[in-house]
Amino acid sequence: MNYHRYYPVDVVNGPGTRCALFVAGCIHKCQGCYNKSTWRPDSGKPFTQEVEDKIIADLKDKRIHRQGLSLSGGDPLYPGNVAAVLKLVQRVRAECPGKDIWAWTGYTLDELDSEQMAVVDLVDVLIDGRFVEALKDANLVWRGSSNQVIHDLRKERQIPKQEVAAPVVRADLPAGVPAAQKAQTRVAALSVQRCDARASSSRQPEASGCDQLSLGFSL
């Protein structure tokens, strides 16, 4: 796997101060994507053991508290990335208890295969769906277009299977999100058009919400 940027201190891609990794490789090629340089899986730099170890060390660093790790790109669930991403999130779970993991993908949950789901099973919050330029909304929190869905998988895993209906927008965001952002997302979620827009459009594959910039230091 290759990656484009690693931010050991990031305050944009998810709640709180975080580590954020932007990987290379995306098949979706969404119209309006501002991160086209991440589409090619051989772009960027090799994701080495040294980089993986640094992410774990940064998450453990008590001098700067990180709430968790954010994975974007590119697409962390691009087939060529799955093995390396799985190894990383397994280490976060084993070595960094209490840290949450957020991930952005152009796939929808119902499009994922078993290998991709092995990663998702270790993720706390997944933002899924392609970026649709016609549905772009700068007021959205952590999403680039209104068809994309924020799944709080921690809550969804607690729902008995017989109670799970058709996919819905999760307008109630995880703990730790500022109240103003929660209110903004609830309002935005009311206008989401989930399935029809996805069927006819492609997605933007980058940073948190697919239309935000990362703040912090990069590696």
Tab-separated table of C-alpha atoms in Angstrom:
chain	number	residue	atom	x	y	z
A	1	MET	CA	0.000	0.000	0.000
A	2	ASN	CA	1.080	3.569	-0.683
A	3	TYR	CA	0.004	6.697	1.127
A	4	HIS	CA	0.010	10.408	0.340
A	5	ARG	CA	-0.052	12.118	3.713
A	6	TYR	CA	0.136	11.277	7.366
A	7	TYR	CA	-0.874	13.967	9.856
A	8	PRO	CA	0.153	13.148	13.426
A	9	VAL	CA	-1.910	16.113	14.636
A	10	ASP	CA	-5.225	16.643	12.836
A	11	VAL	CA	-8.329	18.521	13.995
A	12	VAL	CA	-10.535	18.301	10.892
A	13	ASN	CA	-11.130	14.654	10.055
A	14	GLY	CA	-13.305	13.516	12.930
A	15	PRO	CA	-13.842	14.733	16.491
A	16	GLY	CA	-11.050	15.940	18.720
A	17	THR	CA	-7.336	15.872	17.990
A	18	ARG	CA	-6.435	12.855	15.894
A	19	CYS	CA	-3.907	11.076	13.729
A	20	ALA	CA	-4.996	11.052	10.072
A	21	LEU	CA	-3.706	8.839	7.258
A	22	PHE	CA	-4.504	9.476	3.595
A	23	VAL	CA	-3.826	6.404	1.484
A	24	ALA	CA	-3.347	6.034	-2.279
A	25	GLY	CA	-5.693	4.078	-4.535
A	26	CYS	CA	-9.332	4.647	-5.488
A	27	ILE	CA	-11.502	3.098	-8.197
A	28	HIS	CA	-14.429	5.511	-7.975
A	29	LYS	CA	-12.946	8.506	-9.834
A	30	CYS	CA	-15.706	10.859	-8.776
A	31	GLN	CA	-16.433	13.934	-10.847
A	32	GLY	CA	-15.358	17.006	-8.908
A	33	CYS	CA	-12.764	15.176	-6.839
A	34	TYR	CA	-10.075	17.613	-5.742
A	35	ASN	CA	-7.701	14.820	-4.731
A	36	LYS	CA	-7.257	13.129	-8.084
A	37	SER	CA	-3.583	12.617	-7.330
A	38	THR	CA	-4.568	9.885	-4.854
A	39	TRP	CA	-6.448	7.743	-7.381
A	40	ARG	CA	-3.455	5.771	-8.615
A	41	PRO	CA	-2.444	3.065	-6.130
A	42	ASP	CA	1.226	3.474	-7.066
A	43	SER	CA	1.227	7.212	-6.304
A	44	GLY	CA	2.551	8.717	-3.105
A	45	LYS	CA	5.021	6.882	-0.870
A	46	PRO	CA	5.243	3.284	0.367
A	47	PHE	CA	3.447	2.650	3.641
A	48	THR	CA	6.319	1.094	5.542
A	49	GLN	CA	6.584	-0.601	8.917
A	50	GLU	CA	8.259	2.571	10.134
A	51	VAL	CA	5.202	4.671	9.251
A	52	GLU	CA	2.863	2.143	10.862
A	53	ASP	CA	4.967	2.145	14.036
A	54	LYS	CA	4.947	5.948	14.111
A	55	ILE	CA	1.144	6.039	13.960
A	56	ILE	CA	0.916	3.667	16.915
A	57	ALA	CA	3.527	5.659	18.843
A	58	ASP	CA	1.696	8.931	18.159
A	59	LEU	CA	-1.600	7.469	19.369
A	60	LYS	CA	0.139	6.403	22.585
A	61	ASP	CA	1.949	9.717	23.072
A	62	LYS	CA	0.646	11.273	26.289
A	63	ARG	CA	2.106	14.696	25.509
A	64	ILE	CA	-0.583	15.294	22.872
A	65	HIS	CA	-3.808	13.434	23.519
A	66	ARG	CA	-5.261	11.944	20.349
A	67	GLN	CA	-8.857	10.777	20.432
A	68	GLY	CA	-8.255	8.325	17.616
A	69	LEU	CA	-7.207	7.542	14.061
A	70	SER	CA	-8.867	8.725	10.845
A	71	LEU	CA	-8.398	6.822	7.573
A	72	SER	CA	-9.114	8.506	4.252
A	73	GLY	CA	-7.487	8.900	0.877
A	74	GLY	CA	-7.801	7.678	-1.762
A	75	ASP	CA	-9.889	4.900	-0.290
A	76	PRO	CA	-8.812	2.791	2.696
A	77	LEU	CA	-11.048	-0.008	1.390
A	78	TYR	CA	-9.523	-0.042	-2.089
A	79	PRO	CA	-8.811	-3.782	-2.580
A	80	GLY	CA	-5.059	-3.267	-2.765
A	81	ASN	CA	-5.105	-1.419	0.570
A	82	VAL	CA	-7.194	-3.811	2.627
A	83	ALA	CA	-4.403	-6.044	3.949
A	84	ALA	CA	-2.239	-3.155	5.178
A	85	VAL	CA	-5.190	-1.232	6.596
A	86	LEU	CA	-6.450	-4.334	8.397
A	87	LYS	CA	-3.046	-4.855	10.007
A	88	LEU	CA	-2.988	-1.219	11.115
A	89	VAL	CA	-6.457	-1.184	12.663
A	90	GLN	CA	-5.790	-4.500	14.393
A	91	ARG	CA	-2.733	-2.944	16.021
A	92	VAL	CA	-4.714	0.134	17.061
A	93	ARG	CA	-7.318	-2.083	18.690
A	94	ALA	CA	-4.693	-4.210	20.455
A	95	GLU	CA	-2.172	-1.546	21.455
A	96	CYS	CA	-4.212	1.658	21.784
A	97	PRO	CA	-7.316	0.812	23.826
A	98	GLY	CA	-9.787	3.646	24.080
A	99	LYS	CA	-8.849	5.198	20.730
A	100	ASP	CA	-11.597	5.384	18.114
A	101	ILE	CA	-11.184	4.686	14.395
A	102	TRP	CA	-12.990	6.656	11.691
A	103	ALA	CA	-12.844	5.738	8.001
A	104	TRP	CA	-14.095	7.242	4.735
A	105	THR	CA	-14.867	5.070	1.717
A	106	GLY	CA	-16.499	5.471	-1.676
A	107	TYR	CA	-18.157	2.086	-1.323
A	108	THR	CA	-21.477	1.675	0.440
A	109	LEU	CA	-21.840	-0.916	3.168
A	110	ASP	CA	-23.863	-3.228	0.942
A	111	GLU	CA	-21.088	-3.197	-1.702
A	112	LEU	CA	-18.331	-4.471	0.588
A	113	ASP	CA	-16.885	-7.968	0.354
A	114	SER	CA	-15.815	-10.117	3.301
A	115	GLU	CA	-12.214	-8.872	3.280
A	116	GLN	CA	-13.306	-5.235	3.342
A	117	MET	CA	-15.826	-6.017	6.078
A	118	ALA	CA	-13.009	-7.427	8.211
A	119	VAL	CA	-11.666	-3.867	8.336
A	120	VAL	CA	-15.081	-2.300	8.891
A	121	ASP	CA	-15.707	-4.642	11.819
A	122	LEU	CA	-12.861	-2.878	13.639
A	123	VAL	CA	-13.965	0.651	12.715
A	124	ASP	CA	-16.073	2.798	15.041
A	125	VAL	CA	-17.481	5.279	12.520
A	126	LEU	CA	-17.708	4.781	8.748
A	127	ILE	CA	-18.634	7.505	6.276
A	128	ASP	CA	-19.662	5.710	3.100
A	129	GLY	CA	-20.720	6.615	-0.424
A	130	ARG	CA	-19.270	8.248	-3.493
A	131	PHE	CA	-18.923	11.986	-3.751
A	132	VAL	CA	-21.744	13.394	-5.905
A	133	GLU	CA	-20.932	16.869	-7.139
A	134	ALA	CA	-24.589	17.784	-7.678
A	135	LEU	CA	-25.242	17.050	-3.996
A	136	LYS	CA	-22.196	18.882	-2.679
A	137	ASP	CA	-22.948	20.942	0.414
A	138	ALA	CA	-20.275	22.966	2.201
A	139	ASN	CA	-22.389	23.006	5.361
A	140	LEU	CA	-22.159	19.249	5.861
A	141	VAL	CA	-19.992	17.951	8.680
A	142	TRP	CA	-17.478	15.242	7.684
A	143	ARG	CA	-19.275	14.628	4.375
A	144	GLY	CA	-18.770	16.184	0.970
A	145	SER	CA	-22.208	15.454	-0.516
A	146	SER	CA	-25.569	14.759	1.066
A	147	ASN	CA	-25.888	11.208	-0.283
A	148	GLN	CA	-23.033	10.075	1.929
A	149	VAL	CA	-23.938	8.418	5.218
A	150	ILE	CA	-22.303	8.605	8.641
A	151	HIS	CA	-22.610	5.185	10.268
A	152	ASP	CA	-21.936	5.029	13.996
A	153	LEU	CA	-21.106	1.340	13.899
A	154	ARG	CA	-20.733	1.142	17.669
A	155	LYS	CA	-24.438	1.854	18.010
A	156	GLU	CA	-25.471	-0.263	15.038
A	157	ARG	CA	-23.706	-3.316	16.471
A	158	GLN	CA	-25.878	-3.036	19.566
A	159	ILE	CA	-29.142	-3.266	17.562
A	160	PRO	CA	-30.598	-6.805	17.322
A	161	LYS	CA	-30.577	-8.022	13.726
A	162	GLN	CA	-34.360	-8.345	13.540
A	163	GLU	CA	-34.681	-4.642	14.332
A	164	VAL	CA	-32.391	-3.437	11.552
A	165	ALA	CA	-34.419	-1.994	8.679
A	166	ALA	CA	-33.303	-0.392	5.436
A	167	PRO	CA	-30.152	1.765	5.705
A	168	VAL	CA	-30.808	5.133	7.299
A	169	VAL	CA	-28.812	8.276	7.823
A	170	ARG	CA	-27.195	8.463	11.237
A	171	ALA	CA	-27.900	12.049	12.209
A	172	ASP	CA	-26.949	11.376	15.845
A	173	LEU	CA	-23.173	11.582	15.915
A	174	PRO	CA	-20.831	9.809	18.339
A	175	ALA	CA	-19.916	11.115	21.767
A	176	GLY	CA	-17.266	13.815	21.771
A	177	VAL	CA	-18.712	15.768	18.855
A	178	PRO	CA	-19.389	19.449	19.702
A	179	ALA	CA	-23.076	20.275	20.116
A	180	ALA	CA	-23.016	22.782	17.272
A	181	GLN	CA	-21.697	20.184	14.864
A	182	LYS	CA	-24.322	17.687	15.994
A	183	ALA	CA	-27.119	20.166	15.369
A	184	GLN	CA	-25.726	21.065	11.960
A	185	THR	CA	-25.502	17.436	10.926
A	186	ARG	CA	-29.053	16.646	12.076
A	187	VAL	CA	-30.404	19.429	9.884
A	188	ALA	CA	-28.292	18.368	6.905
A	189	ALA	CA	-29.333	14.752	7.278
A	190	LEU	CA	-32.984	15.599	6.694
A	191	SER	CA	-32.283	16.315	3.027
A	192	VAL	CA	-30.200	13.252	2.273
A	193	GLN	CA	-31.085	11.354	-0.878
A	194	ARG	CA	-29.246	8.094	-0.376
A	195	CYS	CA	-29.851	5.417	-2.957
A	196	ASP	CA	-31.014	7.207	-6.101
A	197	ALA	CA	-28.056	9.566	-6.124
A	198	ARG	CA	-25.595	6.721	-5.624
A	199	ALA	CA	-27.034	4.698	-8.446
A	200	SER	CA	-26.372	7.392	-11.003
A	201	SER	CA	-23.289	9.180	-9.717
A	202	SER	CA	-19.718	8.570	-8.682
A	203	ARG	CA	-18.002	9.539	-5.480
A	204	GLN	CA	-15.161	11.775	-4.395
A	205	PRO	CA	-12.530	9.727	-2.594
A	206	GLU	CA	-10.644	12.017	-0.316
A	207	ALA	CA	-10.379	13.674	2.986
A	208	SER	CA	-12.946	13.666	5.682
A	209	GLY	CA	-16.273	14.559	4.169
A	210	CYS	CA	-14.372	14.350	0.875
A	211	ASP	CA	-14.273	18.121	0.698
A	212	GLN	CA	-12.292	19.282	3.693
A	213	LEU	CA	-8.691	20.198	4.314
A	214	SER	CA	-6.489	18.658	6.977
A	215	LEU	CA	-4.825	20.834	9.552
A	216	GLY	CA	-1.647	19.633	11.176
A	217	PHE	CA	1.823	18.409	10.425
A	218	SER	CA	2.385	15.913	7.659
A	219	LEU	CA	4.850	13.090	7.180
